[in-house]
Short mmCIF file of C-alpha atoms in Angstrom, two decimals:
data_model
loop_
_atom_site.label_atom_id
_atom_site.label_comp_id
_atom_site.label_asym_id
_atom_site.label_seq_id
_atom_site.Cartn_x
_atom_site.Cartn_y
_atom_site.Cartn_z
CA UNK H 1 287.19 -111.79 120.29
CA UNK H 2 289.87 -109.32 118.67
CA UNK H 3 287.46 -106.70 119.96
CA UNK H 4 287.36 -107.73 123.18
CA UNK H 5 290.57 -107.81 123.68
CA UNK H 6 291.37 -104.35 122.53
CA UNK H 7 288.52 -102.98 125.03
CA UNK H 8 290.74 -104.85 127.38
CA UNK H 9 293.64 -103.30 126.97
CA UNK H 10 292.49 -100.11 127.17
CA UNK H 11 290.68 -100.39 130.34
CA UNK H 12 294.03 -101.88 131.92
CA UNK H 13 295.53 -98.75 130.47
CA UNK H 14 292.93 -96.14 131.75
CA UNK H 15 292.96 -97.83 135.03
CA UNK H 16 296.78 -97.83 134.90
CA UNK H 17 296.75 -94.38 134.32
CA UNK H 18 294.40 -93.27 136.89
CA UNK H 19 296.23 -95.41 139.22
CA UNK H 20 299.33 -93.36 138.98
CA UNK H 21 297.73 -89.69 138.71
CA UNK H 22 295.44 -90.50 141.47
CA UNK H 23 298.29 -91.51 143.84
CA UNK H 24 300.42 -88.66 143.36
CA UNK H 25 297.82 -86.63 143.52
CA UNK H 26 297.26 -88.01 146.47
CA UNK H 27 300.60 -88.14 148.19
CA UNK H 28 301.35 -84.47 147.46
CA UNK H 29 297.58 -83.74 149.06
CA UNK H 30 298.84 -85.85 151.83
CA UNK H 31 301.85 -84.00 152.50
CA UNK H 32 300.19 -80.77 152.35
CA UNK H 33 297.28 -81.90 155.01
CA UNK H 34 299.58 -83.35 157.02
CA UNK H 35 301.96 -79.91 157.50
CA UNK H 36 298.12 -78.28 157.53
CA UNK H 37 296.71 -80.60 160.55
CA UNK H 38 300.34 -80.33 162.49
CA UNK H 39 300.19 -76.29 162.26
CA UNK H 40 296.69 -76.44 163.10
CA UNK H 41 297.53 -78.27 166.33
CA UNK H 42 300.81 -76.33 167.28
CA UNK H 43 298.12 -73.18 166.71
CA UNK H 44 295.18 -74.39 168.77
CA UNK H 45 297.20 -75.11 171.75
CA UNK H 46 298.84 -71.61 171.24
CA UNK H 47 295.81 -70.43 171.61
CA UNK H 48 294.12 -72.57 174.71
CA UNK H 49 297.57 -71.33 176.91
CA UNK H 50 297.47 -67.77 176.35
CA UNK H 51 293.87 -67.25 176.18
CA UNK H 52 294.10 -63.54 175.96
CA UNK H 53 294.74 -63.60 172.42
CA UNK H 54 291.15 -64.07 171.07
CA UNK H 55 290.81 -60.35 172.20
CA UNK H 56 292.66 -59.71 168.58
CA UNK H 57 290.05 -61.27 166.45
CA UNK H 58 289.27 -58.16 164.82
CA UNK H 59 293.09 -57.87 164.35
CA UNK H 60 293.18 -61.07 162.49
CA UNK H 61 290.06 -60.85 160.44
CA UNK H 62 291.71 -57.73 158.77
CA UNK H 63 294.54 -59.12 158.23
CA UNK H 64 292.63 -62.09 157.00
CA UNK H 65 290.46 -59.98 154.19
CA UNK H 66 293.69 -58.01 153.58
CA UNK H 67 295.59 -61.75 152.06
CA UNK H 68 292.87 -62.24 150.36
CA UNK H 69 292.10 -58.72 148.90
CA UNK H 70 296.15 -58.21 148.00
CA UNK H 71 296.60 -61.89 146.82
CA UNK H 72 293.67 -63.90 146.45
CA UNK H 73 292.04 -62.72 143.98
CA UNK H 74 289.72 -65.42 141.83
CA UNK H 75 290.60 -67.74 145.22
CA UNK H 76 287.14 -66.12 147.06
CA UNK H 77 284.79 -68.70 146.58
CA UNK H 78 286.24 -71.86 148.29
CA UNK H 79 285.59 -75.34 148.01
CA UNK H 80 282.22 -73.77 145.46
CA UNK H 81 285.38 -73.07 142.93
CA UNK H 82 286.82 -76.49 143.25
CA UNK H 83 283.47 -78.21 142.59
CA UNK H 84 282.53 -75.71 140.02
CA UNK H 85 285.23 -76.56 137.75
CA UNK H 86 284.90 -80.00 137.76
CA UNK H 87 281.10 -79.36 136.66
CA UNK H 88 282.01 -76.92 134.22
CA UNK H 89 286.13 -76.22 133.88
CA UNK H 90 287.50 -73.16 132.92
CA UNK H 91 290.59 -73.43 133.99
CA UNK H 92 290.32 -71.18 137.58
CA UNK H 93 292.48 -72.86 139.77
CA UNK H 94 295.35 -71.83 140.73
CA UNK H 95 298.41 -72.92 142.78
CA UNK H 96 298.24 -69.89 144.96
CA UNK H 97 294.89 -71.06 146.49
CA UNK H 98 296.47 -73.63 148.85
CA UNK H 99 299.02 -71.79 150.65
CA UNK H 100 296.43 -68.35 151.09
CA UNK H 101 293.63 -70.43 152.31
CA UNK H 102 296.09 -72.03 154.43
CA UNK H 103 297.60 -69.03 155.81
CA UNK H 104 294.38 -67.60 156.41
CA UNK H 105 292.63 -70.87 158.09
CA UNK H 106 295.56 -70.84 160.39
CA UNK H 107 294.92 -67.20 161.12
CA UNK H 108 291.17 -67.39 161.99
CA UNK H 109 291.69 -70.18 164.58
CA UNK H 110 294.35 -68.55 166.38
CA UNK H 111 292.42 -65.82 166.92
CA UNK H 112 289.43 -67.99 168.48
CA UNK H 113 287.49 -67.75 165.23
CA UNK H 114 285.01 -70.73 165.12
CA UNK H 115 285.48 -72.65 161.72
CA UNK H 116 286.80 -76.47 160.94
CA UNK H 117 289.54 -78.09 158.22
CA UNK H 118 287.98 -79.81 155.81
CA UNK H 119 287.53 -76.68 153.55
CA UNK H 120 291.30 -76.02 153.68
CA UNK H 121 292.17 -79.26 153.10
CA UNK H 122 289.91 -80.18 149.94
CA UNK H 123 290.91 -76.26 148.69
CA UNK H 124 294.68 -77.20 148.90
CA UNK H 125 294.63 -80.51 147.29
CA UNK H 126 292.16 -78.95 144.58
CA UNK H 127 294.75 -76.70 143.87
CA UNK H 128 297.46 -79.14 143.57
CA UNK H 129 295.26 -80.91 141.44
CA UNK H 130 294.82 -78.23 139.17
CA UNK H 131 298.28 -77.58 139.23
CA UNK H 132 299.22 -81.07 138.20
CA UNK H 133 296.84 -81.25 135.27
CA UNK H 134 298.21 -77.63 134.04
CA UNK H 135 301.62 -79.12 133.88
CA UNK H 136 300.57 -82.20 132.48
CA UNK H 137 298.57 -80.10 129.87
CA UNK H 138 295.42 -82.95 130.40
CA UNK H 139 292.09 -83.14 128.78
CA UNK H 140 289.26 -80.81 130.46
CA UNK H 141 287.83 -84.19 130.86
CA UNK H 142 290.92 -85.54 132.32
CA UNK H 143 291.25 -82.37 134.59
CA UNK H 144 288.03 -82.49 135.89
CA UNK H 145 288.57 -85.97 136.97
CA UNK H 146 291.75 -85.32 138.57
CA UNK H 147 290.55 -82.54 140.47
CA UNK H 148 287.57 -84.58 141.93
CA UNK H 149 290.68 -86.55 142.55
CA UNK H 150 292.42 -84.36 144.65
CA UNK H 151 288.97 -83.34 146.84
CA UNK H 152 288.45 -87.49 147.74
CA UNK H 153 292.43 -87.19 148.60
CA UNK H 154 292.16 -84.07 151.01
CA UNK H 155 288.94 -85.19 152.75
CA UNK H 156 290.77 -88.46 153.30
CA UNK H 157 294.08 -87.20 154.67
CA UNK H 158 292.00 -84.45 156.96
CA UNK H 159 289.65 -86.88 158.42
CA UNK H 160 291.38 -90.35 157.78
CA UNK H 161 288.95 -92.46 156.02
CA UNK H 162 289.79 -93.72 153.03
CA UNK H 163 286.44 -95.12 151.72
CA UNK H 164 284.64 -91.79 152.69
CA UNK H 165 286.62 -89.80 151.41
CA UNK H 166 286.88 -91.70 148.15
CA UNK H 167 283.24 -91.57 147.59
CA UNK H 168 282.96 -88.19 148.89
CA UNK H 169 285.27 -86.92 145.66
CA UNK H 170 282.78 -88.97 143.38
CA UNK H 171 279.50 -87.93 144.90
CA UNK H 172 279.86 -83.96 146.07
CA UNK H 173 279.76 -83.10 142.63
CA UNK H 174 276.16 -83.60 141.93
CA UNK H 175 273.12 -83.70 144.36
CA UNK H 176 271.69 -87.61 143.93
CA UNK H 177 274.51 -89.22 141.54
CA UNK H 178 277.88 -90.43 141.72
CA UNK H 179 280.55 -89.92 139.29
CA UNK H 180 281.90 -93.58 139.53
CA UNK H 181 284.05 -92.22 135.98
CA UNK H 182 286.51 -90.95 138.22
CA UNK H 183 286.42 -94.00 140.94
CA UNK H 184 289.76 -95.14 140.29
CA UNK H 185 291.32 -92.05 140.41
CA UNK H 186 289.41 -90.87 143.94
CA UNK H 187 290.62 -94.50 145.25
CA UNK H 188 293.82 -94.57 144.46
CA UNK H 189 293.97 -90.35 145.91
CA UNK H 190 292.12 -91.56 148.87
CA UNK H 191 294.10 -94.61 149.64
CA UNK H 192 297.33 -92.67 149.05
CA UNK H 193 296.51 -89.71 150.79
CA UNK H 194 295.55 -91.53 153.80
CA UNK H 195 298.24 -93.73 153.60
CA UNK H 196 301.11 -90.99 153.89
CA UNK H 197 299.73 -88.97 156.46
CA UNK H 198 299.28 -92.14 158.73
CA UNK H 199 302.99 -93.08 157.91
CA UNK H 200 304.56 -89.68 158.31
CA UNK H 201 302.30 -87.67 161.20
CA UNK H 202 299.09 -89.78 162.08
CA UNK H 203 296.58 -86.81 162.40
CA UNK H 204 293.32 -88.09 163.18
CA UNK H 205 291.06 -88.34 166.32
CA UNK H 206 290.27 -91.97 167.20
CA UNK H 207 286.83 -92.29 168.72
CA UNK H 208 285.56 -94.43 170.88
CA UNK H 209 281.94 -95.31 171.66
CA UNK H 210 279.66 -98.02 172.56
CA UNK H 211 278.26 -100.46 169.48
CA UNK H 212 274.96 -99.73 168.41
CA UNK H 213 272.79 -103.16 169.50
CA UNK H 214 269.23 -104.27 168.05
CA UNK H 215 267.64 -102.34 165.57
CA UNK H 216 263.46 -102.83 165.96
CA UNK H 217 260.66 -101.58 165.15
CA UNK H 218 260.19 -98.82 167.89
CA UNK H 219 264.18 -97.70 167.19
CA UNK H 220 263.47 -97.21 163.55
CA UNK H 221 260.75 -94.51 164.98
CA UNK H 222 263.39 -92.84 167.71
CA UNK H 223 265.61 -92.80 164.71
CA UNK H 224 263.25 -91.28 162.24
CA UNK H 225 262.15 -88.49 164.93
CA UNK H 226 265.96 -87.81 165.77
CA UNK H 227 265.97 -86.80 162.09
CA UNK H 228 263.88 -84.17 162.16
CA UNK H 229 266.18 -81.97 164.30
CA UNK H 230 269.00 -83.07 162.24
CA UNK H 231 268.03 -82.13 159.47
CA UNK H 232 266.47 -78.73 160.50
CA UNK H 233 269.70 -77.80 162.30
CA UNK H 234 271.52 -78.72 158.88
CA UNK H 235 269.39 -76.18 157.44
CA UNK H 236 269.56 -73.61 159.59
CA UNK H 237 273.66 -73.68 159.63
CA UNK H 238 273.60 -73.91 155.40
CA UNK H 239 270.58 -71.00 155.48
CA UNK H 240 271.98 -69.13 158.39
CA UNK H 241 275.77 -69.04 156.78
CA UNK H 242 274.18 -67.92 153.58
CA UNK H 243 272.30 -65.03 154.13
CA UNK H 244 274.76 -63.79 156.59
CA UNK H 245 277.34 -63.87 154.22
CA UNK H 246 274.92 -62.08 151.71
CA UNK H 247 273.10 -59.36 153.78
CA UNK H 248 277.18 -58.44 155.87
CA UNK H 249 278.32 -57.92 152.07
CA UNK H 250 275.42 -55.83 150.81
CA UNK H 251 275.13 -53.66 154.24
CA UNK H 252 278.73 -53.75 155.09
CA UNK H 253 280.48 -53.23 151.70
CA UNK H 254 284.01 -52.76 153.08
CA UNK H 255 285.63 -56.05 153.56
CA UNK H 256 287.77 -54.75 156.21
CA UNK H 257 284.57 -53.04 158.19
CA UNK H 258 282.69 -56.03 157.81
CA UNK H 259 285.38 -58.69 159.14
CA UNK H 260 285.93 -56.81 162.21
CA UNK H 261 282.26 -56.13 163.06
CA UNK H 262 281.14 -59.68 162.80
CA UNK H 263 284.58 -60.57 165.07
CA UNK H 264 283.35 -58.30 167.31
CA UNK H 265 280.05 -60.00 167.64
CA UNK H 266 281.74 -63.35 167.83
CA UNK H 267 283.50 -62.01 170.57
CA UNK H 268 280.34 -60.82 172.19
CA UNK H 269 278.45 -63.90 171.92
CA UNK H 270 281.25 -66.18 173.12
CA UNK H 271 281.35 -63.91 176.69
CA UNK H 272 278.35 -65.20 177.30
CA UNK H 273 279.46 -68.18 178.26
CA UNK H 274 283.28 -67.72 178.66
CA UNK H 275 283.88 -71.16 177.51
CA UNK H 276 287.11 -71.64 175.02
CA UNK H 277 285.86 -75.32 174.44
CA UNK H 278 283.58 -73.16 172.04
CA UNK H 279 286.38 -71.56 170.27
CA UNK H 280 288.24 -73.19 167.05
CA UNK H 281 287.71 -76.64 166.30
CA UNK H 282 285.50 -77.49 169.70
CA UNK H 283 287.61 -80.93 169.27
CA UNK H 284 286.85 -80.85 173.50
CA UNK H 285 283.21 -80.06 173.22
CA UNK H 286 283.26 -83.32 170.65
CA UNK H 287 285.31 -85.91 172.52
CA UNK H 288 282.96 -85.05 175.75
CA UNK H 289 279.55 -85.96 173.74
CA UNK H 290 281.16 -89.09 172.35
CA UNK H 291 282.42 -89.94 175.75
CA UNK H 292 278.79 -90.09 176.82
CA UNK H 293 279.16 -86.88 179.04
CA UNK H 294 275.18 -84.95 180.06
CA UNK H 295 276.04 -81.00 177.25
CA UNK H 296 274.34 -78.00 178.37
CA UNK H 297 270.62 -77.98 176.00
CA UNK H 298 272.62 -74.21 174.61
CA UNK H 299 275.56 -76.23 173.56
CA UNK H 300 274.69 -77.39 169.75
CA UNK H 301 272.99 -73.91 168.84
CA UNK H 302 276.22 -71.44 170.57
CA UNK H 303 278.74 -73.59 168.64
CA UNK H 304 275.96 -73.48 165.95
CA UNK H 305 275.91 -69.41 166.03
CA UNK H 306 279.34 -68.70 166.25
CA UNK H 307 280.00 -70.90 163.42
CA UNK H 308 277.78 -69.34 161.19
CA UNK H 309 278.74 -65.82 161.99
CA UNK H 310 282.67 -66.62 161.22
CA UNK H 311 282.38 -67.91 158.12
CA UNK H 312 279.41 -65.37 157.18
CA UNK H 313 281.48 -62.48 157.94
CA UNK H 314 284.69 -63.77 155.73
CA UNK H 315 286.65 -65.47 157.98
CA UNK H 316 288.19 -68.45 156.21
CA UNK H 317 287.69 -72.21 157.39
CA UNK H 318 285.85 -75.62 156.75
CA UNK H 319 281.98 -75.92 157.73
CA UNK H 320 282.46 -80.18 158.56
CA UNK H 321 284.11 -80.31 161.80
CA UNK H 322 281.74 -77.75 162.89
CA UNK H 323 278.91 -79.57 161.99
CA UNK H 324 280.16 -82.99 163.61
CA UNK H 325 279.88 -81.13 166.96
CA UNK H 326 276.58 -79.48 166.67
CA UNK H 327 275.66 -82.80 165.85
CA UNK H 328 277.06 -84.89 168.70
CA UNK H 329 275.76 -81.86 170.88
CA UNK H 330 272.80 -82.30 169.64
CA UNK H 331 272.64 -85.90 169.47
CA UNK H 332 273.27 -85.74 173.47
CA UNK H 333 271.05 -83.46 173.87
CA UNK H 334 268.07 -85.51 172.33
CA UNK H 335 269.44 -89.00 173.89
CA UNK H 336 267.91 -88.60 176.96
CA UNK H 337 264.07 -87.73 175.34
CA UNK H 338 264.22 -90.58 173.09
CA UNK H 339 266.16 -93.04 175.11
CA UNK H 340 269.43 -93.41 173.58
CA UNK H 341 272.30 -93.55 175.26
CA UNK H 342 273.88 -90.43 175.45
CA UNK H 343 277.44 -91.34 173.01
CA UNK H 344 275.17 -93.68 171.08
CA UNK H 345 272.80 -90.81 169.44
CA UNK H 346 275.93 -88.50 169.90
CA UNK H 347 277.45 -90.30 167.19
CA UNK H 348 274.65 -90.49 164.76
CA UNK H 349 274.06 -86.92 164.77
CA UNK H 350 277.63 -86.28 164.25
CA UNK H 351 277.12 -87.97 160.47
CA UNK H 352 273.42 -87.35 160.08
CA UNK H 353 273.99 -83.29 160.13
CA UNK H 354 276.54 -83.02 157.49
CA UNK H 355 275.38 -85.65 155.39
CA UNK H 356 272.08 -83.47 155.38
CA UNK H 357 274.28 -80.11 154.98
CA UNK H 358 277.19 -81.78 152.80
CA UNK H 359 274.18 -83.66 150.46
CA UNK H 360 276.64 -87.19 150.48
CA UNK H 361 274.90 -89.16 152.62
CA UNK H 362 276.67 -92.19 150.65
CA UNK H 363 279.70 -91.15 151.48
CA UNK H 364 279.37 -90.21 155.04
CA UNK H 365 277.89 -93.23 156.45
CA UNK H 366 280.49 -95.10 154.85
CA UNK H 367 282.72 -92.49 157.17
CA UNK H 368 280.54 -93.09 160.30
CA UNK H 369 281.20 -96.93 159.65
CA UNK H 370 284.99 -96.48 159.67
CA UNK H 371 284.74 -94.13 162.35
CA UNK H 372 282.19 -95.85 164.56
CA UNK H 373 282.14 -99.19 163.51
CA UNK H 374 279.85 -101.35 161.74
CA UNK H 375 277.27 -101.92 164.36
CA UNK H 376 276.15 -98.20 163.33
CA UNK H 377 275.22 -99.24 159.09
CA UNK H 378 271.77 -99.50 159.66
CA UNK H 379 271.15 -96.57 161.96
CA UNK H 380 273.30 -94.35 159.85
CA UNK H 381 272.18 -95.12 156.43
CA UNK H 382 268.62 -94.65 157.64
CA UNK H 383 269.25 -91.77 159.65
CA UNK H 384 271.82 -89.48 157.43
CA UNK H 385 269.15 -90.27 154.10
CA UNK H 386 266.15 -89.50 155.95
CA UNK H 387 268.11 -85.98 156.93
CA UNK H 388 269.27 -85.28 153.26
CA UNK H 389 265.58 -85.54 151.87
CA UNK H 390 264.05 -83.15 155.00
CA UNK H 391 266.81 -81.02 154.25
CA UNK H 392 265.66 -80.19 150.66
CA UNK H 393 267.73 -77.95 148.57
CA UNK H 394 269.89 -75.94 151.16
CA UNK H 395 273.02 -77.24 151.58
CA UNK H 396 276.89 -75.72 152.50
CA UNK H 397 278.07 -76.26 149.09
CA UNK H 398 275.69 -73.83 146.68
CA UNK H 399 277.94 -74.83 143.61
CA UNK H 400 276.21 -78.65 143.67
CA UNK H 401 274.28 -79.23 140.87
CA UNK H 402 271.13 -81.48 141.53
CA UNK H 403 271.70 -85.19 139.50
CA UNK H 404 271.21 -85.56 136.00
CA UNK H 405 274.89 -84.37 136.15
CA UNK H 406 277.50 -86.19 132.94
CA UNK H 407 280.62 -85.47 131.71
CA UNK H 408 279.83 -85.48 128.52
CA UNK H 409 277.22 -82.84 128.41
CA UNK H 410 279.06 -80.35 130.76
CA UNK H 411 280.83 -78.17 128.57
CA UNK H 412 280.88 -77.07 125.21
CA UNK H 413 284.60 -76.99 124.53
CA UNK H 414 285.89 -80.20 123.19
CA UNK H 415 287.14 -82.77 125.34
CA UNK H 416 290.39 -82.89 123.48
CA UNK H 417 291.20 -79.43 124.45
CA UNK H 418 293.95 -79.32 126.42
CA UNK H 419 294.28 -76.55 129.74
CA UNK H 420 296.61 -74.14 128.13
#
């Protein structure tokens, strides 16, 4: 009994404790989202009136590789950093990584560059994360769980949803396991972050499509062939970003060169079309698949293309938005052949890609539920696991380590080692 009790009390006090960290953790990601998402806004629209700008891409990829060459150093590798200390901290992080990969998000999509959010926003709140358990000299233990923290509380705030975003912090981490040590930290983060940014500057696109009805025998094969192009344009986005990235940087070598060629070829392969729905977030291109609306068959694999080139070239962004419009384009583009409605499929694909790219299929049709509704459960959770096992290994994030993933086998340093 007396040793009952004591396990008691201490998981009232870890649970306590993670209670509080999570939620400031997830306040101050809140706060930084929300100034993110409003500049973001005040940017894209800047952009849409006065058009002409996107003619000094080349302009602001320079500039771009110039922040990051003069003050980023150790900030290159993105969200891979964030999840690469929680799988193995060394104490990377720094402070400085939120307001340059701000800065420099901000920069690519005024200048038409085609990237999302989500990579900003998990970035930032890593960093604040890091920050916070630097000053509270925590545990590498304790750090890494914080951190994982502060991803669950920036995918919340960016995207608001709070149970997505929760289990997205617990399962990024590994390919095929959740870290359910840090749930009550990445609930609490979520909940908080969410919270805030819906009290102080609601953010979010609200969606609204027609409820999935009847799930049979001959939709369970539409679904399952609607996979198959899910999943292989998952891949080729993760594959195509990849070896862009690697072939620009081993054939261009100057960072400065390279940015300005590959904004140059954006620029090239967006005048083919003319279309600035293409351009930035594609938030238009998005809301006009959902609404049910016939997309050109070119639609998913231009916004698909451009993507991949921006980010491959060095221009700084998130990969998720992105990816929820080549899959709604796609989706639309497929309704028709299978017999879907048009918004119907439109929505599934906007999940099933990056769940297949992101590798958390948990967490993201948990986030097509709250976004959709829960008529779509059972297409989702069929559709968006079927997509992450077609899609094999490639994925966006190449720091993911594939299950078989624990804390306490992670490191070598003690856990009682503190981050100074």
């Amino acid at each position: 009994m007396k040793i009952a009790v004591t396990e008691y009390k201490q998981s009232v006090q870890f649970a306590s404790r993670w209670l509080l960290l999570g939620s400031f953790v997830g306040v101050l990601a809140g706060i930084a989202v929300a100034f993110f998402v409003r500049a973001l806004t005040y940017i894209s629209d800047l952009r849409a009136q006065h058009l002409w700008i996107i003619a000094f891409l080349p302009i602001g990829g320079i500039l771009s590789a110039w922040i990051y060459k003069t003050f980023g150093e150790g900030t290159e590798e993105g969200n891979n950093l964030i999840i690469d200390e929680v799988l193995e901290f060394r104490g990377r992080i720094r402070l400085r990584m939120a307001p340059i990969i701000l800065v420099a998000t901000l920069i690519t999509h005024l200048f038409g560059g085609s990237a999302g959010r989500e990579g900003t926003a998990v970035q930032m709140a890593g960093a604040i994360a890091g920050k916070v358990a630097s000053y509270l000299r925590l545990a590498q233990r304790d750090a890494r769980m914080l951190i994982m923290a502060g991803i669950a509380g920036g995918f919340s705030a960016v995207f608001g949803t709070p149970v997505a975003g929760a289990i997205f912090g617990m399962e990024v981490i590994a390919r095929g396991e959740i870290q359910l040590v840090s749930a009550v930290a990445c609930v609490a983060a979520a909940l908080a972050a969410n919270l805030f940014t819906s009290w102080v500057a609601p953010v979010h696109e609200n969606y609204h499509v027609v409820a999935f009805t009847g799930m049979s025998l001959i939709m369970v094969g539409k679904l399952l062939l609607a996979a198959i192009p899910f999943a292989l344009a998952s891949t080729l986005f993760s594959e195509l970003t990849h070896t862009i990235a690697h072939r620009s940087m081993t054939w261009i070598r100057n960072d400065y060169l390279r940015i300005a060629i590959g904004s140059l070829l954006v620029l090239a392969i967006w005048a083919l079309v003319r279309n600035p729905e293409y351009l930035g977030l594609s938030i238009p291109l998005l809301d006009r698949a959902l609404n049910g609306e016939v997309m050109p068959s070119y639609a998913f694999m231009l916004k698909l293309i451009l993507t991949v080139v921006t980010l491959g070239v060095g221009f700084k962004g998130g990969e998720v938005t992105p990816l929820f419009v080549i899959g709604a384009l796609l989706g639309s583009t497929l309704a028709p052949l299978l017999g879907f409605p048009i918004t119907t499929l439109a929505a599934i694909g906007f999940v099933a890609v990056f769940a297949a790219a992101s590798k958390t299929p948990i967490a993201c049709t948990i986030m097509g539920i709250e976004i959709f509704g829960a008529s779509y459960a059972a297409p989702l959770i069929l559709v968006n696991f079927v997509c992450y096992v077609l899609a094999g290994h490639s994925g966006i994030y190449t720091s993911q380590r594939i299950a078989n993933f624990g804390f306490d086998h992670v490191s070598e340093v003690p856990d009682d080692q503190s981050l100074d």
